[in-house]
CSV table of C-alpha atoms in Angstrom, one decimal:
chain,number,residue,atom,x,y,z
A,212,MET,CA,-8.3,33.6,10.4
A,213,ARG,CA,-11.6,35.1,11.6
A,214,GLU,CA,-10.1,36.3,14.8
A,215,LEU,CA,-6.7,37.8,13.0
A,216,ALA,CA,-8.9,39.8,10.7
A,217,GLN,CA,-11.2,41.2,13.6
A,218,MET,CA,-7.6,42.2,15.6
A,219,ALA,CA,-6.6,44.2,12.5
A,220,SER,CA,-10.2,45.4,12.0
A,221,GLY,CA,-10.1,46.9,15.6
A,222,GLU,CA,-13.6,45.5,16.1
A,223,PRO,CA,-14.2,44.5,19.7
A,224,ALA,CA,-13.6,41.0,20.3
A,225,THR,CA,-16.7,40.3,22.3
A,226,LYS,CA,-16.0,37.0,23.9
A,227,ARG,CA,-12.3,37.1,24.2
A,228,SER,CA,-9.4,39.3,24.6
A,229,LYS,CA,-7.5,40.6,22.4
A,230,THR,CA,-4.5,38.4,23.3
A,231,ASP,CA,-6.7,35.4,23.4
A,232,ALA,CA,-7.9,35.7,19.9
A,233,LEU,CA,-4.7,34.1,18.8
A,234,PRO,CA,-4.1,30.5,19.0
A,235,GLU,CA,-3.2,29.6,22.7
A,236,HIS,CA,0.1,28.6,22.0
A,237,LEU,CA,0.9,32.0,20.4
A,238,SER,CA,-0.3,33.8,23.2
A,239,GLY,CA,2.9,34.9,24.8
A,240,ILE,CA,4.3,36.3,21.4
A,241,PRO,CA,5.3,39.9,21.7
A,242,GLU,CA,3.0,42.2,20.2
A,243,GLU,CA,5.1,43.6,17.5
A,244,THR,CA,5.3,40.0,16.2
A,245,LYS,CA,1.3,39.9,16.2
A,246,LYS,CA,1.2,43.0,14.5
A,247,VAL,CA,3.0,41.6,11.8
A,248,LEU,CA,0.9,38.3,11.7
A,249,ILE,CA,-2.1,40.3,11.3
A,250,GLU,CA,-0.4,42.2,8.2
A,251,ILE,CA,0.7,38.8,6.9
A,252,ASP,CA,-2.8,37.6,7.3
A,253,ALA,CA,-4.1,40.3,5.1
A,254,VAL,CA,-1.9,39.8,2.3
A,255,GLN,CA,-2.7,36.3,2.5
A,256,ASN,CA,-6.6,37.2,2.2
A,257,GLU,CA,-5.4,39.3,-0.9
A,258,ILE,CA,-3.4,36.0,-2.1
A,259,ASP,CA,-6.5,33.7,-1.4
A,260,GLY,CA,-8.6,36.1,-3.3
A,261,LEU,CA,-6.5,36.2,-6.2
A,262,ASN,CA,-6.4,32.1,-6.3
A,263,GLU,CA,-10.3,32.3,-6.4
A,264,LYS,CA,-10.4,34.5,-9.4
A,265,ALA,CA,-7.9,32.4,-11.2
A,266,SER,CA,-10.1,29.4,-10.2
A,267,GLU,CA,-13.3,31.1,-11.8
A,268,GLU,CA,-11.6,31.9,-15.0
A,269,ILE,CA,-10.0,28.5,-15.3
A,270,LEU,CA,-13.6,27.4,-14.6
A,271,LYS,CA,-15.0,29.2,-17.4
A,272,VAL,CA,-12.4,28.1,-20.0
A,273,GLU,CA,-13.3,24.3,-19.0
A,274,GLN,CA,-16.9,25.0,-19.4
A,275,LYS,CA,-16.6,26.6,-22.6
A,276,TYR,CA,-14.5,23.7,-24.1
A,277,ASN,CA,-16.8,20.9,-22.1
A,278,LEU,CA,-19.4,22.6,-24.6
A,279,LEU,CA,-17.0,22.8,-27.6
A,280,ARG,CA,-16.5,18.9,-27.0
A,281,ARG,CA,-19.9,18.4,-26.6
A,282,PRO,CA,-20.7,17.7,-30.5
A,283,GLN,CA,-17.5,15.5,-31.2
A,284,TYR,CA,-18.2,13.1,-28.4
A,285,GLU,CA,-21.6,12.8,-29.8
A,286,LYS,CA,-20.5,12.4,-33.2
A,287,ARG,CA,-17.9,9.9,-31.4
A,288,CYS,CA,-20.6,7.8,-29.6
A,289,GLU,CA,-22.7,7.6,-32.9
A,290,MET,CA,-19.8,6.1,-34.6
A,291,ILE,CA,-18.8,4.0,-31.9
A,292,LYS,CA,-22.1,2.3,-31.9
A,293,LYS,CA,-21.2,0.8,-35.6
A,294,ILE,CA,-18.3,-0.8,-34.1
A,295,PRO,CA,-18.9,-4.5,-32.5
A,296,ASN,CA,-17.8,-4.7,-28.9
A,297,PHE,CA,-15.9,-1.7,-29.1
A,298,TRP,CA,-16.4,-0.8,-25.2
A,299,CYS,CA,-16.2,-4.3,-24.1
A,300,THR,CA,-12.8,-4.4,-25.9
A,301,ALA,CA,-11.6,-1.0,-24.7
A,302,PHE,CA,-12.5,-2.0,-21.1
A,303,LEU,CA,-10.7,-5.2,-21.5
A,304,ASN,CA,-7.4,-3.8,-22.9
A,305,HIS,CA,-7.4,-0.7,-20.5
A,306,PRO,CA,-4.6,-1.5,-17.7
A,307,GLN,CA,-6.9,-0.6,-15.1
A,308,LEU,CA,-10.4,-1.2,-16.0
A,309,SER,CA,-9.3,-4.9,-17.3
A,310,SER,CA,-8.1,-6.1,-13.8
A,311,ILE,CA,-11.7,-5.6,-12.6
A,312,ILE,CA,-13.8,-7.4,-14.6
A,313,ASP,CA,-14.3,-10.7,-13.7
A,314,GLU,CA,-14.5,-14.0,-16.5
A,315,SER,CA,-18.3,-14.0,-15.8
A,316,GLU,CA,-19.0,-10.4,-16.4
A,317,GLU,CA,-17.0,-10.2,-20.0
A,318,GLN,CA,-20.4,-11.7,-21.8
A,319,ALA,CA,-22.3,-9.1,-19.9
A,320,LEU,CA,-19.8,-6.6,-20.7
A,321,THR,CA,-20.2,-7.1,-24.7
A,322,HIS,CA,-23.9,-5.5,-24.3
A,323,LEU,CA,-22.6,-2.4,-23.1
A,324,SER,CA,-23.3,-0.3,-26.5
A,325,ASN,CA,-22.8,3.5,-25.4
A,326,ILE,CA,-21.2,5.6,-22.7
A,327,GLU,CA,-22.0,9.2,-21.7
A,328,VAL,CA,-19.9,11.2,-19.6
A,329,ASP,CA,-21.7,14.6,-18.7
A,330,GLU,CA,-19.8,16.9,-16.2
A,331,PHE,CA,-22.2,19.4,-14.3
A,332,ASP,CA,-22.6,22.9,-15.8
A,333,ASP,CA,-20.5,24.1,-12.8
A,334,ILE,CA,-18.2,21.1,-13.2
A,335,LYS,CA,-16.7,21.2,-9.4
A,336,SER,CA,-20.2,20.0,-8.2
A,337,GLY,CA,-20.2,16.4,-9.9
A,338,PHE,CA,-20.8,14.4,-12.9
A,339,ARG,CA,-22.8,11.6,-14.3
A,340,LEU,CA,-21.7,8.1,-16.1
A,341,ARG,CA,-24.3,6.8,-18.4
A,342,PHE,CA,-24.2,3.1,-19.7
A,343,PHE,CA,-26.3,2.1,-22.0
A,344,PHE,CA,-26.8,-1.8,-22.9
A,345,THR,CA,-28.3,-4.0,-25.8
A,346,PRO,CA,-31.1,-6.3,-24.3
A,347,ASN,CA,-29.2,-9.4,-22.7
A,348,GLU,CA,-29.8,-12.2,-20.5
A,349,PHE,CA,-28.2,-10.7,-17.6
A,350,PHE,CA,-30.5,-7.6,-16.7
A,351,GLU,CA,-33.6,-5.6,-17.5
A,352,ASN,CA,-32.1,-2.1,-17.8
A,353,GLU,CA,-31.2,-0.3,-20.9
A,354,LYS,CA,-29.7,2.5,-19.2
A,355,ILE,CA,-27.3,2.2,-15.8
A,356,GLU,CA,-26.9,5.8,-14.6
A,357,LYS,CA,-24.5,6.6,-11.8
A,358,GLU,CA,-24.1,9.9,-10.4
A,359,TYR,CA,-21.7,11.7,-8.4
A,360,ASN,CA,-22.4,14.7,-6.4
A,361,LEU,CA,-19.3,16.6,-4.9
A,362,GLY,CA,-20.7,19.4,-3.0
A,363,ASP,CA,-20.2,19.5,0.6
A,364,THR,CA,-21.8,16.3,1.7
A,365,PRO,CA,-20.5,14.3,-1.6
A,366,SER,CA,-22.9,11.5,-2.3
A,367,THR,CA,-23.6,8.9,-5.2
A,368,THR,CA,-26.8,7.9,-6.6
A,369,GLY,CA,-27.1,5.0,-9.4
A,370,THR,CA,-29.6,3.1,-11.1
A,371,THR,CA,-30.7,0.0,-9.1
A,372,ILE,CA,-29.8,-3.1,-11.8
A,373,ARG,CA,-33.0,-5.4,-12.5
A,374,TRP,CA,-31.0,-8.4,-12.3
A,375,LYS,CA,-32.8,-11.4,-14.2
A,376,GLU,CA,-33.1,-14.7,-12.1
A,377,GLY,CA,-29.8,-16.6,-11.1
A,378,LYS,CA,-27.8,-13.9,-13.2
A,379,ASN,CA,-26.7,-11.0,-10.3
A,380,LEU,CA,-23.4,-10.4,-11.1
A,381,GLY,CA,-23.4,-7.6,-8.8
A,382,LYS,CA,-23.0,-9.7,-5.3
A,383,LYS,CA,-20.1,-11.3,-4.8
A,384,GLY,CA,-20.4,-11.6,-1.3
A,385,ASP,CA,-16.7,-11.2,-0.2
A,386,SER,CA,-16.2,-8.0,0.9
A,387,SER,CA,-12.2,-8.6,1.3
A,388,SER,CA,-11.8,-8.4,-2.4
A,389,PRO,CA,-11.7,-5.6,-4.7
A,390,LEU,CA,-14.9,-4.5,-6.4
A,391,SER,CA,-15.5,-6.0,-9.9
A,392,PHE,CA,-17.2,-3.9,-12.6
A,393,PHE,CA,-20.7,-5.1,-11.9
A,394,GLU,CA,-20.3,-5.0,-8.1
A,395,TRP,CA,-19.0,-1.5,-8.9
A,396,LEU,CA,-21.9,-0.5,-11.1
A,397,SER,CA,-24.5,-1.7,-8.8
A,398,GLU,CA,-23.2,-0.5,-5.5
A,399,ASN,CA,-22.5,3.2,-4.3
A,400,VAL,CA,-18.8,3.7,-3.4
A,401,ASP,CA,-17.8,6.8,-1.5
A,402,PRO,CA,-18.0,9.3,-4.3
A,403,ALA,CA,-14.6,10.8,-2.7
A,404,HIS,CA,-12.6,7.4,-3.4
A,405,ASP,CA,-14.3,6.0,-6.2
A,406,ASP,CA,-11.0,5.2,-8.5
A,407,ILE,CA,-13.4,3.5,-11.4
A,408,ALA,CA,-15.5,6.2,-12.0
A,409,GLU,CA,-12.4,8.8,-12.0
A,410,VAL,CA,-10.8,6.5,-14.7
A,411,ILE,CA,-13.6,5.9,-16.8
A,412,LYS,CA,-14.6,9.9,-16.5
A,413,ASP,CA,-10.8,10.9,-17.1
A,414,ASP,CA,-8.8,8.2,-19.1
A,415,MET,CA,-11.4,5.9,-20.8
A,416,TRP,CA,-13.8,8.7,-21.8
A,417,PRO,CA,-11.3,11.4,-23.4
A,418,ASN,CA,-9.9,8.6,-25.5
A,419,PRO,CA,-11.2,5.1,-25.7
A,420,LEU,CA,-10.0,4.3,-29.2
A,421,GLN,CA,-6.3,4.0,-28.2
A,422,TYR,CA,-7.6,1.2,-25.7
A,423,TYR,CA,-9.7,-0.3,-28.5
A,424,LEU,CA,-6.4,-0.7,-30.6
A,425,LEU,CA,-4.6,-2.2,-28.2
A,426,PRO,CA,-3.6,-5.8,-28.5
A,427,GLU,CA,-5.3,-7.5,-25.8
A,428,MET,CA,-3.6,-7.3,-22.2
A,429,GLU,CA,-1.4,-9.9,-21.3
A,430,GLU,CA,-2.1,-11.5,-17.4
A,431,THR,CA,0.7,-9.5,-16.1
A,432,GLY,CA,-0.4,-10.3,-12.2
A,433,ASP,CA,-1.0,-6.7,-11.7
A,434,ASP,CA,-4.2,-5.7,-10.1
A,435,PHE,CA,-5.8,-2.3,-10.2
A,436,GLU,CA,-4.5,-1.3,-7.0
A,437,GLU,CA,-1.0,-1.8,-7.5
A,438,LEU,CA,-1.2,0.0,-10.9
A,439,ILE,CA,-2.7,3.1,-9.1
A,440,ASP,CA,-0.3,3.1,-6.7
A,441,ASP,CA,2.3,3.1,-9.7
A,442,GLU,CA,0.7,6.1,-11.3
A,443,GLU,CA,0.3,8.2,-8.1
A,444,GLY,CA,1.7,11.5,-7.0
A,445,LEU,CA,0.9,14.0,-4.4
A,446,GLU,CA,-1.8,15.9,-6.3
A,447,GLU,CA,-4.2,16.1,-3.6
A,448,VAL,CA,-1.5,17.8,-1.2
A,449,ASP,CA,-2.4,20.9,-3.2
A,450,ASP,CA,-4.9,23.0,-1.6
A,451,GLU,CA,-4.7,25.6,-4.3
A,452,GLY,CA,-1.6,25.0,-5.8
A,453,GLY,CA,-0.1,23.2,-8.7
A,454,SER,CA,-2.6,22.4,-11.8
A,455,GLU,CA,-0.6,21.5,-14.8
A,456,GLY,CA,-2.2,23.0,-18.0
A,457,GLU,CA,-2.8,19.9,-19.8
A,458,GLU,CA,-5.3,18.6,-17.3
A,459,ASN,CA,-8.3,20.3,-18.8
A,460,ASP,CA,-10.9,18.0,-19.6
A,461,ALA,CA,-13.1,18.5,-16.1
B,233,MET,CA,-2.8,6.5,-35.1
B,234,ARG,CA,0.0,7.8,-37.7
B,235,GLU,CA,-1.5,4.8,-39.8
B,236,LEU,CA,-5.0,5.5,-39.4
B,237,ALA,CA,-4.6,9.3,-40.3
B,238,GLN,CA,-2.4,8.2,-43.3
B,239,MET,CA,-5.3,5.6,-44.6
B,240,ALA,CA,-7.8,8.4,-44.2
B,241,SER,CA,-6.1,10.7,-46.1
B,242,GLY,CA,-5.6,8.1,-48.7
B,243,GLU,CA,-1.7,8.7,-48.9
B,244,PRO,CA,0.1,5.8,-50.2
B,245,ALA,CA,1.5,3.6,-47.3
B,246,THR,CA,4.9,2.7,-48.6
B,247,LYS,CA,6.3,-0.1,-46.4
B,248,ARG,CA,2.8,-1.2,-45.6
B,249,SER,CA,-0.2,-2.4,-47.5
B,250,LYS,CA,-3.4,-0.6,-46.1
B,251,THR,CA,-4.7,-3.8,-44.0
B,252,ASP,CA,-1.4,-4.0,-42.5
B,253,ALA,CA,-1.3,-0.3,-41.1
B,254,LEU,CA,-4.1,-1.7,-38.6
B,255,PRO,CA,-2.6,-3.2,-35.4
B,256,GLU,CA,-1.9,-6.7,-36.4
B,257,HIS,CA,-4.8,-8.3,-33.9
B,258,LEU,CA,-7.4,-6.2,-35.9
B,259,SER,CA,-6.2,-7.1,-39.5
B,260,GLY,CA,-8.9,-9.3,-39.9
B,261,ILE,CA,-11.9,-7.2,-39.4
B,262,PRO,CA,-14.3,-6.0,-42.0
B,263,GLU,CA,-13.8,-3.1,-44.1
B,264,GLU,CA,-16.6,-1.4,-43.0
B,265,THR,CA,-15.4,-1.5,-39.2
B,266,LYS,CA,-11.8,-0.4,-40.5
B,267,LYS,CA,-13.6,2.7,-42.3
B,268,VAL,CA,-15.3,3.6,-38.6
B,269,LEU,CA,-12.5,3.5,-36.8
B,270,ILE,CA,-10.7,5.6,-39.2
B,271,GLU,CA,-13.8,8.1,-38.9
B,272,ILE,CA,-13.6,7.7,-34.8
B,273,ASP,CA,-9.5,8.7,-35.2
B,274,ALA,CA,-10.8,11.7,-37.1
B,275,VAL,CA,-13.0,12.9,-34.2
B,276,GLN,CA,-10.5,12.0,-31.9
B,277,ASN,CA,-7.9,14.3,-33.5
B,278,GLU,CA,-10.7,17.0,-33.3
B,279,ILE,CA,-11.1,16.3,-29.7
B,280,ASP,CA,-7.3,16.2,-29.1
B,281,GLY,CA,-7.2,19.5,-30.7
B,282,LEU,CA,-9.8,21.0,-28.6
B,283,ASN,CA,-8.1,20.0,-25.4
B,284,GLU,CA,-5.0,21.5,-26.8
B,285,LYS,CA,-6.5,24.9,-26.8
B,286,ALA,CA,-8.1,24.4,-23.9
B,287,SER,CA,-4.7,24.0,-22.0
B,288,GLU,CA,-3.0,26.8,-24.2
B,289,GLU,CA,-5.8,29.1,-22.4
B,290,ILE,CA,-5.6,27.8,-18.9
B,291,LEU,CA,-1.8,28.3,-19.3
B,292,LYS,CA,-2.5,31.8,-20.1
B,293,VAL,CA,-4.9,32.3,-17.0
B,294,GLU,CA,-2.1,30.5,-14.8
B,295,GLN,CA,0.4,32.8,-15.9
B,296,LYS,CA,-1.5,35.9,-15.8
B,297,TYR,CA,-2.1,35.0,-12.3
B,298,ASN,CA,1.6,34.2,-11.4
B,299,LEU,CA,2.5,37.5,-12.4
B,300,LEU,CA,-0.7,39.2,-10.2
B,301,ARG,CA,0.2,37.3,-7.2
B,302,ARG,CA,3.9,38.0,-7.3
B,303,PRO,CA,4.0,41.4,-5.6
B,304,GLN,CA,1.9,39.9,-2.8
B,305,TYR,CA,4.3,37.1,-2.1
B,306,GLU,CA,7.2,39.8,-2.1
B,307,LYS,CA,5.2,41.6,0.2
B,308,ARG,CA,4.7,38.7,2.3
B,309,CYS,CA,8.4,37.5,2.1
B,310,GLU,CA,9.4,41.0,3.7
B,311,MET,CA,6.8,40.5,6.4
B,312,ILE,CA,7.6,36.6,7.2
B,313,LYS,CA,11.7,37.9,7.8
B,314,LYS,CA,10.2,39.9,10.8
B,315,ILE,CA,8.8,37.2,12.5
B,316,PRO,CA,11.6,34.9,14.6
B,317,ASN,CA,11.7,31.0,13.6
B,318,PHE,CA,8.7,31.5,11.0
B,319,TRP,CA,9.8,29.0,8.6
B,320,CYS,CA,11.0,26.6,10.8
B,321,THR,CA,7.8,26.7,13.1
B,322,ALA,CA,5.6,26.4,9.8
B,323,PHE,CA,7.8,23.4,8.5
B,324,LEU,CA,7.6,21.5,12.1
B,325,ASN,CA,3.7,22.4,12.3
B,326,HIS,CA,3.2,20.9,8.5
B,327,PRO,CA,1.7,17.2,8.6
B,328,GLN,CA,4.2,16.0,6.0
B,329,LEU,CA,7.5,18.3,6.3
B,330,SER,CA,7.5,17.7,10.0
B,331,SER,CA,8.1,14.0,9.3
B,332,ILE,CA,11.3,14.3,7.3
B,333,ILE,CA,13.0,16.9,10.0
B,334,ASP,CA,15.6,15.0,12.0
B,335,GLU,CA,15.7,16.1,15.5
B,336,SER,CA,19.3,17.3,14.5
B,337,GLU,CA,18.4,19.3,11.6
B,338,GLU,CA,15.9,21.4,13.8
B,339,GLN,CA,18.5,24.0,14.7
B,340,ALA,CA,19.6,24.6,11.4
B,341,LEU,CA,16.2,25.0,10.1
B,342,THR,CA,15.9,28.2,12.7
B,343,HIS,CA,18.4,29.7,10.2
B,344,LEU,CA,15.9,29.6,7.6
B,345,SER,CA,14.9,33.1,7.0
B,346,ASN,CA,13.3,32.9,3.4
B,347,ILE,CA,11.7,31.0,1.0
B,348,GLU,CA,11.1,32.1,-2.8
B,349,VAL,CA,9.2,29.9,-5.3
B,350,ASP,CA,9.6,30.8,-9.0
B,351,GLU,CA,7.7,28.9,-11.5
B,352,PHE,CA,9.2,29.1,-15.1
B,353,ASP,CA,7.4,31.7,-17.1
B,354,ASP,CA,5.8,28.9,-19.4
B,355,ILE,CA,5.1,27.1,-16.1
B,356,LYS,CA,5.1,23.4,-17.5
B,357,SER,CA,8.9,23.5,-18.1
B,358,GLY,CA,9.6,23.7,-14.3
B,359,PHE,CA,10.4,25.6,-11.3
B,360,ARG,CA,12.7,27.0,-9.2
B,361,LEU,CA,12.9,26.9,-4.9
B,362,ARG,CA,15.4,29.0,-3.3
B,363,PHE,CA,16.1,28.9,0.4
B,364,PHE,CA,17.9,31.7,2.3
B,365,PHE,CA,19.7,31.3,5.6
B,366,THR,CA,21.4,33.3,8.1
B,367,PRO,CA,25.0,32.6,9.2
B,368,ASN,CA,24.9,29.5,11.0
B,369,GLU,CA,27.4,26.6,12.3
B,370,PHE,CA,26.2,24.2,9.9
B,371,PHE,CA,27.3,25.6,6.3
B,372,GLU,CA,28.3,28.6,4.5
B,373,ASN,CA,25.6,29.0,1.8
B,374,GLU,CA,23.4,32.2,2.2
B,375,LYS,CA,20.8,30.7,-0.3
B,376,ILE,CA,20.6,27.2,-1.4
B,377,GLU,CA,18.5,27.0,-4.6
B,378,LYS,CA,16.9,24.1,-6.5
B,379,GLU,CA,16.0,24.0,-10.0
B,380,TYR,CA,13.6,21.6,-11.6
B,381,ASN,CA,13.6,21.3,-15.4
B,382,LEU,CA,10.6,19.0,-16.4
B,383,GLY,CA,10.7,19.1,-20.1
B,384,ASP,CA,11.5,16.1,-22.3
B,385,THR,CA,14.4,15.0,-20.1
B,386,PRO,CA,13.6,15.9,-16.7
B,387,SER,CA,16.4,16.9,-14.4
B,388,THR,CA,17.1,18.5,-10.9
B,389,THR,CA,19.9,20.8,-10.2
B,390,GLY,CA,21.0,22.2,-6.8
B,391,THR,CA,23.5,24.3,-5.1
B,392,THR,CA,26.4,22.2,-3.4
B,393,ILE,CA,26.2,22.9,0.3
B,394,ARG,CA,29.3,24.0,1.8
B,395,TRP,CA,29.2,22.1,5.0
B,396,LYS,CA,31.5,23.4,8.0
B,397,GLU,CA,33.5,20.8,9.4
B,398,GLY,CA,31.4,17.9,11.3
B,399,LYS,CA,28.7,19.7,10.5
B,400,ASN,CA,27.5,17.4,7.2
B,401,LEU,CA,23.5,17.0,8.0
B,402,GLY,CA,23.2,15.4,4.4
B,403,LYS,CA,24.6,12.5,4.4
B,404,LYS,CA,23.0,9.6,6.5
B,405,GLY,CA,24.7,7.0,5.0
B,406,ASP,CA,21.0,4.6,5.3
B,407,SER,CA,19.6,4.3,2.0
B,408,SER,CA,16.9,2.2,2.8
B,409,SER,CA,15.2,5.2,5.1
B,410,PRO,CA,13.3,7.8,3.8
B,411,LEU,CA,15.3,11.3,3.0
B,412,SER,CA,15.4,13.8,5.6
B,413,PHE,CA,15.1,17.4,5.1
B,414,PHE,CA,18.8,18.4,4.5
B,415,GLU,CA,19.2,15.3,2.6
B,416,TRP,CA,16.8,16.3,0.2
B,417,LEU,CA,18.2,19.5,0.4
B,418,SER,CA,21.7,18.3,-1.0
B,419,GLU,CA,20.7,15.7,-3.3
B,420,ASN,CA,19.2,15.9,-6.5
B,421,VAL,CA,16.1,13.4,-6.3
B,422,ASP,CA,14.4,12.4,-9.6
B,423,PRO,CA,12.5,15.5,-10.4
B,424,ALA,CA,9.3,13.4,-11.6
B,425,HIS,CA,9.2,11.8,-7.7
B,426,ASP,CA,10.1,14.7,-5.9
B,427,ASP,CA,7.4,14.7,-3.5
B,428,ILE,CA,8.7,16.9,-1.1
B,429,ALA,CA,9.6,19.9,-3.6
B,430,GLU,CA,6.1,19.4,-4.6
B,431,VAL,CA,4.8,19.9,-1.1
B,432,ILE,CA,6.9,22.8,-0.6
B,433,LYS,CA,5.6,24.5,-4.0
B,434,ASP,CA,1.9,23.4,-3.8
B,435,ASP,CA,0.9,23.4,-0.1
B,436,MET,CA,3.4,25.3,2.2
B,437,TRP,CA,4.3,28.1,-0.2
B,438,PRO,CA,0.8,28.8,-1.2
B,439,ASN,CA,0.1,29.6,2.3
B,440,PRO,CA,2.6,28.7,5.2
B,441,LEU,CA,0.8,31.2,7.4
B,442,GLN,CA,-1.9,28.5,8.3
B,443,TYR,CA,0.9,26.3,9.4
B,444,TYR,CA,3.0,28.7,11.3
B,445,LEU,CA,-0.5,29.5,13.5
B,446,LEU,CA,-0.9,25.7,14.2
B,447,PRO,CA,-0.2,24.5,17.5
B,448,GLU,CA,3.1,22.0,17.4
B,449,MET,CA,2.1,18.6,15.5
B,450,GLU,CA,2.0,15.7,18.4
B,451,GLU,CA,3.9,12.4,17.5
B,452,THR,CA,1.6,10.5,15.5
B,453,GLY,CA,3.8,8.1,14.0
B,454,ASP,CA,2.3,9.0,10.6
B,455,ASP,CA,5.5,9.3,8.4
B,456,PHE,CA,5.5,11.3,5.1
B,457,GLU,CA,4.7,8.3,3.0
B,458,GLU,CA,1.8,7.1,4.8
B,459,LEU,CA,0.2,10.5,4.9
B,460,ILE,CA,0.9,11.2,1.2
B,461,ASP,CA,-0.9,7.6,0.7
B,462,ASP,CA,-3.9,8.8,2.7
B,463,GLU,CA,-4.2,11.9,0.2
B,464,GLU,CA,-3.6,10.3,-3.2
B,465,GLY,CA,-6.0,9.5,-5.6
B,466,LEU,CA,-5.8,8.7,-9.4
B,467,GLU,CA,-5.0,11.8,-10.7
B,468,GLU,CA,-2.0,11.1,-12.7
B,469,VAL,CA,-3.6,8.4,-14.8
B,470,ASP,CA,-5.6,11.5,-16.2
B,471,ASP,CA,-3.9,11.9,-20.0
B,472,GLU,CA,-6.0,15.0,-20.6
B,473,GLY,CA,-8.7,14.9,-18.4
B,474,GLY,CA,-10.3,15.9,-14.9
B,475,SER,CA,-8.7,19.0,-13.6
B,476,GLU,CA,-10.5,20.9,-10.6
B,477,GLY,CA,-10.6,24.6,-11.3
B,478,GLU,CA,-9.2,25.2,-7.7
B,479,GLU,CA,-5.8,23.7,-9.0
B,480,ASN,CA,-4.8,26.9,-10.4
B,481,ASP,CA,-1.0,28.1,-8.4
B,482,ALA,CA,0.9,26.7,-11.2
């Protein structure tokens, strides 16, 4: 839209003629139409400006409630620590997460004592997942972090897991099969497509009790991918459109 | 959670003993653990309450900006009417929408003179799409509406198209192939899975100019479904979690 704005402002288009400033396939259209397109572009800029302001206000609401929820989440963490196997049970009862937990991983997962999810203060720029483990036979780490930076060049960083000898649950060496939980935990998945991180942040973390209280999942044969496919809509096509008010946990 | 709350409040559980009030598979757990679960449930209710308040505040922001944007959208509509074939061109240049427009439909679409998208005042309960057409050889209607009620029992209503004789573009009679545009326009698709309505409301409507200005799409062989698959994340798994601030057009 740069060119259109330039034409509207009457600035000289140094490198191109005014006609060239429109996309090539539109270079033949009448002057009158061009003029209207420039007017539409100006209104569109006003709309975009309003969208941006709305985003900022919504961000402020989300930030406010992130702060307000923090003490409750901390209280909840302390309580959960008192329940044996809480997180392991909740993970195994979760429709998507259970399907990525190998049988060999279940025992290691019983040592998961605490989870923390921290969104960065400006929310949009990323978040951090922290997994705390009690001493176990599988690895030395007491805390394993995964950090998601979702800025212009998205990246993930994570704690290197110090596996005990012969206990490496991370490497399955089978790149065709979907990631298992500890593979995911020890590898850096493309942050834009890390479904597991999203499920933990946006579904498990807001209410793990509901999964803890479920009777153990029966084997249905549904795997993670299938279940996700069922849940999907068209959300990501939206450029600036279409949030629901109830999605407010960011 | 009803049962847990009841236990916490000390109300008599008339039909069940306190032990039965927990899900069956948890009936054998120690009293101490039960007590903590009830405490967690109480904190979870506080978190849920905060989520609800956040939703309400976000809704108010969205409502405010829906009103603020309205005059700009109206101005834009008036300007767009002056551009020959604006909507038809924008639709044919849109990566998803172009793939559902049959060649036989293109000529009818050149008569699409105006679109209006109205979200209901409380936003969450639904929206209305209005398509205005200039007189044409295909149907009598000057306005075709589709209304999406997204309440407890979602439903769609739409204007019946009064096709001229031999000009019915709606019925392809091939239920296995994806909907074409006029089939979609004349049929009531399940409102919860109406991807076409979502794309029009959340992607085309917020900024049609960007699609109008694109050079005409090359045939890539990508169809609507494939393109949607590429765009999809895990949004709908969120119960109350994970909105981005920039999704604010609702």
